[in-house]
Amino acid sequence: MSSTRNCFRCGALLAPNYADGLCAGCLFRDAVAPPESPPLRRFGEYELLQEIARGGMGVVYKARQRSLSRIVAVKMILKGHLAAELDVRRFQAEGAAAAHLQHPNIVAIHEIGEQEGQHYFSMDFVEGPNLAEVAASGPLAPMRAARYVKTLAEAIHYAHGKGILHRDLKPSNILINPFDQPQITDFGLAKWMHADSDLTISGQILGTPNFMPPEQAASRRGEVGPHSDVYSLGAILYFLLTGAAPFLAPTAAEAIHRLLNENPVPPSAMNSAIPRDLQTICLKCLEKDPVRRYRSARELAEDLDRFVRREPIRARRVGPCEKLWRGASRRPLVTTLAAAVLLLTAVLIVLMLPRSKPKPGGVKDLAEGPPIASIPVLSGMGISGLIDGKVYLSTPLDGRAGQRHFFHAYNIQSNTWTPRADFPSARTLPAGGVIQGKLYVAAGTDLAGEPSDLLEVYDPVSDSWSRRAHLPTPRRSPAGVVFGNRLYVFSGRTEHGLSTAVESFDPQSGQWRSEPPILVGRDGCGVAVIDQTFYIVGGFTNTGARGAPTGITETWKPTGERSIVNTEAAMEVPVGYAFVAVLNGFIYVAGGKSSDSEVAKLQVYWPKKRVWDSFTAMPEARWAGSGVQTINNEFWAFGGWTSFSVKAALPHSDIFVYNPSRNLWRRSIPNEK
Amino acid sequence: MNPPLGYNSADVPCEDRDWKIGGSPGFLTTHWTVILSAKGPSEEARLALENLCQTYWFPLYAFIRRKGHAPPDAQDLVQGFFAHLLGQNQLSKVDRQKGKFRSFLLASLEHFISDQRDRANALKRGGGQKIISLDENTAEERYRLEGADALPPDRLFERRWALTVLEEARLRLRAEFCAAGKADLFEQLRLVEGADPAGPSQAEAARRLSMSEAAFKSASFRFRQRFRELIREEIGRTVATASEIDEEIRYLISIIG
């Protein structure tokens, strides 16, 4: 008996004897030739189609990667075989630095290699103009400029977090993709912050003077740091607002002289439409003294965010007295008395300034919000449920399998954690959900490392656990969701391999019911319900955590209706063991584990349009956490592991909270050590 | 020489079909253009037409059945039509402006049927002869299997035509794998690409073939790529110029819906 099949791309029902997995319509659509330009030449597995950029060191081609039939950009050293050793090393360093970064606003590197003696790397091809071209016809609207630079600052902060400085941020290195999102490219001068060697020749100035910070222009290499990229971001903002770089001059030498000795003309002097706050933000970035700039790109992003949201910004305007003081500080011949008076004035001004709100020690919050206490223990591979304003969270000791569980309740209102009765069977990565005020926890891996068929229920009123009917199919790391007062358990790994089984539990009857199976068995997948349709997302489809996760989402209904969601719109980075939840009709998939790394990415699926998109990534990569809850229209991810290797994986106590309307994350206050 | 054309012809074993791969690519010389460009009776054009008819008989059969003719009549009408088409110097009447083989064939068939008031006429015209290899049982079984939808005859004809294009491209793809001694690979690719929940995973298929998963994925990609090319080639056989291929594909997409 043959089961029904659907086209794996569009979901159309296929005739019983139809020979292909794609329906006829999709096959014909594939066969319509796309308009293609003839290749310039073959280069390994790439067909170079068109030269799209050329700089002092490299040339970039639009190319077709034949094995994957996709359009990419290939960058190679201009001098090819004749490239000097230093050039090759610098070129490789660029590729290596950028390849280290996975961020929606940084052009992704695919491959670094050498072909016929020619060093190259391939990266995403971004169809769109660069920022210099966008602003070529004149200044941008202030709000638009602020949004671009805010996004760029977030991406640069991410790079800084990875230990990488860009050092050559300028409008021509920012590409605007078809979704009007800026993407940073050209890490040609990138530097590993903590590396000893710098691939510069003594006395050589790298970077573009117009957007370069003074410390870099003056070759004060020891002073170059994240604040240097902050300067360049400010210079880009200046350029977008005024249509000109801060210190234009006929020659590079003059530009550097002006950069080191003059203050920039205030943007509003060139364009009166520029809001005062935005100018203040811009000029704070352009401070000669790095200490006076934003301390990090994130602080800049936050202030721009405040501006965009029309909230008061943190940066303060420079008053006339301070301006005078600064002028004096650059002219040592000013009289001692005047200096003393000005110093006193400046000190008074500083003392009277509104200060940033003091933050608890070491908190790295990205967005403002009520403080959240971290989980009292290291937490991973656990389970959580939200009942009456409290999150009940069970996690094995140290977040690892084979350990006793700790069970706590977090009171959202009072921001406190309270120990509750420990989860008796201590199963890791179970499936669970809340039905009528009780937390149901099914399956998972037991203390002996075996797939479990247990179902235990926690009742917060009596603070006690009780055991209910066994699952028909014992399994590790299934996905669970509550719908219509039933707990549904999907897929997971049995002792025989991946399971496609779906079972649901009805607390009223106390019985399990076998449901129609899903199409693809997965380990560590997520499940979300929107409009009575279940979406099974991600998960490892072969050999558990050591294999590769799938990016294909499938839909399932208790009626047996199911299909593979358009494979063209697969997840950008397929993951398993991610944090998955529904908010406002979107499926949010945060973090997880890809085939080769832990992931911080926030991937969002919009079922109505069948598209995936990426939003601001988690502050740090996390996988195999202790569940996710939606609280006050925010996405709360509890605990989780870092490190790709299971053996070296570290559990964490943090709670990362994502606010969709602000597209920002914040994190809980770390526990004191 | 030719096996019965079942719907899922990929199941036909390699050795069961006399494929002309390499030295004599029987497919590539039978373009509709050969027929269109023939001036007067030409053996080459006749062979080309016969070859095309051999491929596209089923849409005609489905059309005739949907018109209400009983299975034996439909078979005779198809054979009679081909006898008429191939035997009476019809080629010289082909209108160079008519465009696609699909349109030509359907228009000719409709004209032919209107001339055939009864089965006796059809027989007189050549019914009963086997102009093309047409397995009666397979034809009817296939019609029943596929003809359940209530499309009008001409829409059914076009829909079957589109599916026949894919079927033919798939047969040729398989023939190429067979010719290269890679029938096993084709079979695994077919299973993996077939969206069958019971089918093997890529990893499983690769294991069965003792290949790495990466090599299998790469073969899978080439499989799709080649299939796409063959679909275009097959459509190329039925249109007058290469520039019409995309237009014809778009038309077939509109038919499939």
Short mmCIF file of C-alpha atoms in Angstrom, two decimals, chain A residues 296-607:
data_model
loop_
_atom_site.label_atom_id
_atom_site.label_comp_id
_atom_site.label_asym_id
_atom_site.label_seq_id
_atom_site.Cartn_x
_atom_site.Cartn_y
_atom_site.Cartn_z
CA SER A 296 31.55 49.93 22.53
CA ALA A 297 29.68 49.58 19.28
CA ARG A 298 26.81 48.24 21.31
CA GLU A 299 26.54 51.45 23.29
CA LEU A 300 26.38 53.31 20.00
CA ALA A 301 23.71 50.91 18.71
CA GLU A 302 21.71 51.40 21.88
CA ASP A 303 21.82 55.18 21.67
CA LEU A 304 20.84 55.09 18.01
CA ASP A 305 18.03 52.78 18.98
CA ARG A 306 16.85 55.32 21.54
CA PHE A 307 16.98 58.00 18.89
CA VAL A 308 15.01 55.86 16.44
CA ARG A 309 12.42 55.20 19.13
CA ARG A 310 12.34 58.91 19.95
CA GLU A 311 13.55 58.31 23.49
CA PRO A 312 16.15 60.47 25.25
CA ILE A 313 19.65 59.52 24.19
CA ARG A 314 22.51 58.89 26.59
CA ALA A 315 25.13 60.93 24.77
CA ARG A 316 25.25 64.50 25.87
CA ARG A 317 25.90 67.55 23.82
CA VAL A 318 29.20 69.29 24.14
CA GLY A 319 28.63 72.71 25.72
CA PRO A 320 30.49 75.86 24.77
CA CYS A 321 32.69 75.68 27.89
CA GLU A 322 33.81 72.21 27.08
CA LYS A 323 34.48 73.14 23.49
CA LEU A 324 36.72 75.87 24.75
CA TRP A 325 38.42 73.45 27.10
CA ARG A 326 39.08 71.04 24.32
CA GLY A 327 40.56 73.71 22.15
CA ALA A 328 42.81 74.66 25.05
CA SER A 329 43.89 71.11 25.62
CA ARG A 330 45.19 70.95 22.08
CA ARG A 331 47.07 74.25 22.55
CA PRO A 332 49.52 73.83 25.42
CA LEU A 333 50.43 77.52 25.39
CA VAL A 334 47.13 78.56 26.89
CA THR A 335 47.59 80.31 30.21
CA THR A 336 47.68 78.19 33.32
CA LEU A 337 44.97 80.25 34.93
CA ALA A 338 42.62 79.84 32.01
CA ALA A 339 43.39 76.14 31.98
CA ALA A 340 42.67 75.82 35.66
CA VAL A 341 39.37 77.67 35.34
CA LEU A 342 38.36 75.60 32.38
CA LEU A 343 39.41 72.42 34.12
CA LEU A 344 37.27 73.31 37.07
CA THR A 345 34.36 74.13 34.76
CA ALA A 346 34.77 70.86 32.93
CA VAL A 347 34.91 68.91 36.16
CA LEU A 348 31.75 70.60 37.35
CA ILE A 349 30.03 69.86 34.07
CA VAL A 350 31.05 66.24 34.27
CA LEU A 351 29.80 65.99 37.85
CA MET A 352 26.47 67.48 36.87
CA LEU A 353 25.99 65.20 33.90
CA PRO A 354 23.24 62.64 33.91
CA ARG A 355 24.98 59.33 34.39
CA SER A 356 24.20 56.06 32.78
CA LYS A 357 22.08 53.93 35.04
CA PRO A 358 24.44 51.84 37.13
CA LYS A 359 24.36 48.25 36.04
CA PRO A 360 24.76 45.23 38.24
CA GLY A 361 28.26 43.86 38.13
CA GLY A 362 29.15 42.38 34.83
CA VAL A 363 25.68 42.43 33.36
CA LYS A 364 25.80 42.62 29.61
CA ASP A 365 22.28 43.64 28.82
CA LEU A 366 21.63 44.70 25.27
CA ALA A 367 18.16 46.01 25.79
CA GLU A 368 16.56 47.71 28.71
CA GLY A 369 14.10 45.74 30.76
CA PRO A 370 13.32 44.67 34.27
CA PRO A 371 16.24 42.78 35.85
CA ILE A 372 16.05 39.02 35.64
CA ALA A 373 17.86 36.74 38.05
CA SER A 374 19.75 33.92 36.36
CA ILE A 375 18.86 30.29 37.03
CA PRO A 376 20.40 29.41 40.42
CA VAL A 377 22.25 26.43 38.94
CA LEU A 378 23.97 25.64 35.66
CA SER A 379 21.18 24.52 33.41
CA GLY A 380 20.96 22.47 30.24
CA MET A 381 19.05 19.54 28.80
CA GLY A 382 16.16 20.34 31.10
CA ILE A 383 12.54 21.32 30.84
CA SER A 384 10.43 24.27 31.87
CA GLY A 385 6.80 25.32 32.01
CA LEU A 386 4.95 28.55 32.77
CA ILE A 387 2.17 28.29 35.35
CA ASP A 388 0.46 31.28 36.99
CA GLY A 389 3.31 33.76 36.58
CA LYS A 390 5.99 31.29 37.56
CA VAL A 391 8.43 29.39 35.40
CA TYR A 392 9.02 25.89 36.76
CA LEU A 393 12.37 24.64 35.56
CA SER A 394 14.01 21.27 36.04
CA THR A 395 17.61 20.73 35.08
CA PRO A 396 20.17 18.04 35.82
CA LEU A 397 22.99 18.97 38.16
CA ASP A 398 25.57 20.82 36.06
CA GLY A 399 23.22 20.54 33.12
CA ARG A 400 24.54 17.13 32.17
CA ALA A 401 22.97 13.72 31.64
CA GLY A 402 23.14 11.06 34.32
CA GLN A 403 22.74 13.52 37.18
CA ARG A 404 20.10 14.27 39.78
CA HIS A 405 17.75 17.10 38.81
CA PHE A 406 17.18 20.43 40.48
CA PHE A 407 13.71 21.85 40.22
CA HIS A 408 13.03 25.53 40.85
CA ALA A 409 10.24 28.00 40.39
CA TYR A 410 10.96 31.48 39.08
CA ASN A 411 8.50 34.17 40.12
CA ILE A 412 8.45 36.71 37.33
CA GLN A 413 6.91 39.42 39.49
CA SER A 414 9.33 39.18 42.39
CA ASN A 415 12.31 38.06 40.26
CA THR A 416 13.13 35.25 42.67
CA TRP A 417 13.91 31.58 42.35
CA THR A 418 12.59 29.07 44.88
CA PRO A 419 13.55 25.38 45.10
CA ARG A 420 10.68 22.97 44.56
CA ALA A 421 10.32 19.20 44.77
CA ASP A 422 12.96 17.63 42.52
CA PHE A 423 11.93 15.91 39.31
CA PRO A 424 12.05 12.29 40.48
CA SER A 425 13.02 10.35 37.36
CA ALA A 426 15.66 12.91 36.31
CA ARG A 427 15.32 12.52 32.56
CA THR A 428 17.28 14.82 30.25
CA LEU A 429 15.85 16.54 27.18
CA PRO A 430 12.31 15.34 27.74
CA ALA A 431 9.17 16.62 26.02
CA GLY A 432 6.78 18.60 28.11
CA GLY A 433 4.09 21.16 28.48
CA VAL A 434 1.55 22.68 30.82
CA ILE A 435 -2.05 21.47 30.87
CA GLN A 436 -4.55 22.97 33.29
CA GLY A 437 -1.95 24.25 35.71
CA LYS A 438 0.24 21.16 35.79
CA LEU A 439 3.58 20.48 34.12
CA TYR A 440 3.68 17.23 32.12
CA VAL A 441 7.11 15.76 31.38
CA ALA A 442 7.36 12.80 29.01
CA ALA A 443 10.14 10.60 27.57
CA GLY A 444 13.78 11.78 27.45
CA THR A 445 16.95 10.00 28.48
CA ASP A 446 16.95 8.33 31.89
CA LEU A 447 19.79 8.14 34.38
CA ALA A 448 21.04 4.94 32.78
CA GLY A 449 21.25 6.69 29.42
CA GLU A 450 18.30 4.76 27.99
CA PRO A 451 15.31 6.18 26.12
CA SER A 452 12.48 6.61 28.60
CA ASP A 453 8.75 5.97 28.33
CA LEU A 454 7.87 7.73 31.58
CA LEU A 455 5.33 10.48 32.00
CA GLU A 456 5.46 12.46 35.23
CA VAL A 457 3.30 15.37 36.24
CA TYR A 458 4.12 18.21 38.60
CA ASP A 459 1.35 19.87 40.54
CA PRO A 460 2.47 23.26 41.88
CA VAL A 461 -0.39 23.39 44.36
CA SER A 462 0.81 20.35 46.28
CA ASP A 463 4.44 20.77 45.16
CA SER A 464 4.54 17.10 44.22
CA TRP A 465 5.19 14.85 41.26
CA SER A 466 3.06 11.89 40.21
CA ARG A 467 3.51 9.25 37.55
CA ARG A 468 1.03 8.63 34.73
CA ALA A 469 0.65 6.07 31.91
CA HIS A 470 3.78 5.07 30.03
CA LEU A 471 4.37 6.32 26.50
CA PRO A 472 3.85 3.77 23.75
CA THR A 473 7.27 4.67 22.27
CA PRO A 474 10.22 5.33 24.60
CA ARG A 475 12.59 7.90 23.09
CA ARG A 476 15.35 10.39 23.69
CA SER A 477 15.11 14.11 22.90
CA PRO A 478 11.63 14.27 21.39
CA ALA A 479 9.73 17.52 20.85
CA GLY A 480 6.66 18.25 22.92
CA VAL A 481 3.83 20.71 22.68
CA VAL A 482 0.45 21.16 24.29
CA PHE A 483 -2.51 21.71 22.03
CA GLY A 484 -6.19 21.38 22.86
CA ASN A 485 -5.42 20.13 26.38
CA ARG A 486 -3.36 17.24 25.05
CA LEU A 487 0.40 16.78 25.28
CA TYR A 488 1.81 15.83 21.88
CA VAL A 489 5.19 14.11 21.71
CA PHE A 490 6.96 14.11 18.36
CA SER A 491 9.82 12.11 16.94
CA GLY A 492 13.08 11.66 18.89
CA ARG A 493 15.52 8.78 18.99
CA THR A 494 14.61 5.26 20.08
CA GLU A 495 17.08 2.47 20.67
CA HIS A 496 16.47 1.45 17.04
CA GLY A 497 17.10 4.86 15.54
CA LEU A 498 15.10 7.94 14.70
CA SER A 499 11.39 7.73 15.26
CA THR A 500 8.62 9.31 13.22
CA ALA A 501 6.10 8.40 15.91
CA VAL A 502 3.69 10.98 17.27
CA GLU A 503 1.78 10.24 20.44
CA SER A 504 -0.56 12.37 22.47
CA PHE A 505 -1.70 12.18 26.07
CA ASP A 506 -5.12 13.15 27.30
CA PRO A 507 -5.11 13.92 31.04
CA GLN A 508 -8.87 13.38 31.22
CA SER A 509 -8.78 9.77 30.10
CA GLY A 510 -5.23 9.22 31.32
CA GLN A 511 -4.50 7.47 28.02
CA TRP A 512 -1.91 7.86 25.30
CA ARG A 513 -3.07 7.83 21.70
CA SER A 514 -0.89 6.98 18.72
CA GLU A 515 -1.17 9.70 16.09
CA PRO A 516 -0.25 9.62 12.39
CA PRO A 517 3.56 9.70 12.12
CA ILE A 518 5.53 12.64 10.78
CA LEU A 519 7.48 12.26 7.53
CA VAL A 520 11.06 12.64 8.71
CA GLY A 521 12.31 11.32 12.05
CA ARG A 522 14.42 13.88 13.90
CA ASP A 523 16.44 14.07 17.07
CA GLY A 524 16.29 17.30 19.05
CA CYS A 525 13.75 19.00 16.79
CA GLY A 526 11.31 21.71 17.82
CA VAL A 527 7.57 21.86 17.39
CA ALA A 528 5.27 24.86 17.25
CA VAL A 529 1.55 25.21 16.59
CA ILE A 530 0.02 28.00 14.55
CA ASP A 531 -3.58 27.96 13.32
CA GLN A 532 -4.04 24.33 14.33
CA THR A 533 -1.07 23.28 12.21
CA PHE A 534 1.97 21.77 13.90
CA TYR A 535 5.34 22.77 12.48
CA ILE A 536 8.23 20.40 13.08
CA VAL A 537 11.41 22.39 12.85
CA GLY A 538 15.07 21.39 12.61
CA GLY A 539 16.56 18.45 14.45
CA PHE A 540 19.17 15.91 13.50
CA THR A 541 17.98 13.53 10.83
CA ASN A 542 20.71 10.96 10.85
CA THR A 543 22.95 9.93 13.67
CA GLY A 544 21.91 12.13 16.50
CA ALA A 545 24.04 14.96 17.71
CA ARG A 546 27.00 13.83 15.66
CA GLY A 547 25.21 14.09 12.32
CA ALA A 548 23.70 16.93 10.39
CA PRO A 549 20.50 18.74 11.29
CA THR A 550 17.85 19.38 8.69
CA GLY A 551 16.66 22.78 7.57
CA ILE A 552 13.42 21.39 6.24
CA THR A 553 10.28 22.15 8.15
CA GLU A 554 7.30 19.91 7.93
CA THR A 555 3.70 20.51 8.85
CA TRP A 556 1.46 18.03 10.55
CA LYS A 557 -2.13 17.88 11.69
CA PRO A 558 -3.80 15.36 13.97
CA THR A 559 -5.99 14.45 10.99
CA GLY A 560 -2.94 12.95 9.31
CA GLU A 561 -2.51 15.83 6.90
CA ARG A 562 1.19 16.61 6.54
CA SER A 563 3.65 18.04 4.11
CA ILE A 564 7.19 19.18 3.72
CA VAL A 565 7.36 22.93 3.71
CA ASN A 566 8.98 24.47 0.66
CA THR A 567 12.59 23.38 0.65
CA GLU A 568 13.55 26.61 -1.10
CA ALA A 569 12.69 28.33 2.13
CA ALA A 570 14.68 26.04 4.37
CA MET A 571 16.31 27.43 7.49
CA GLU A 572 19.46 29.38 6.74
CA VAL A 573 21.39 27.41 9.30
CA PRO A 574 19.80 24.04 10.02
CA VAL A 575 19.90 23.35 13.76
CA GLY A 576 18.86 20.83 16.35
CA TYR A 577 18.43 21.32 20.11
CA ALA A 578 17.39 24.93 19.56
CA PHE A 579 14.97 27.12 21.50
CA VAL A 580 11.70 27.04 19.54
CA ALA A 581 8.52 28.97 20.32
CA VAL A 582 5.67 30.83 18.65
CA LEU A 583 5.18 34.56 19.05
CA ASN A 584 2.58 36.58 17.14
CA GLY A 585 2.16 33.98 14.41
CA PHE A 586 5.89 33.59 13.80
CA ILE A 587 8.04 30.63 14.76
CA TYR A 588 11.20 31.71 16.54
CA VAL A 589 14.16 29.36 16.49
CA ALA A 590 17.02 30.68 18.59
CA GLY A 591 20.44 29.12 18.92
CA GLY A 592 20.85 25.38 18.58
CA LYS A 593 23.56 23.19 17.23
CA SER A 594 24.42 23.08 13.54
CA SER A 595 26.44 20.39 11.84
CA ASP A 596 29.69 22.02 12.84
CA SER A 597 29.15 24.63 15.50
CA GLU A 598 26.98 25.98 18.23
CA VAL A 599 24.71 28.71 16.95
CA ALA A 600 23.61 32.11 18.23
CA LYS A 601 21.43 32.92 15.23
CA LEU A 602 17.77 33.79 15.66
CA GLN A 603 15.86 32.32 12.75
CA VAL A 604 12.24 33.22 12.30
CA TYR A 605 9.68 31.48 10.11
CA TRP A 606 6.59 33.15 8.81
CA PRO A 607 4.16 30.39 7.85
#
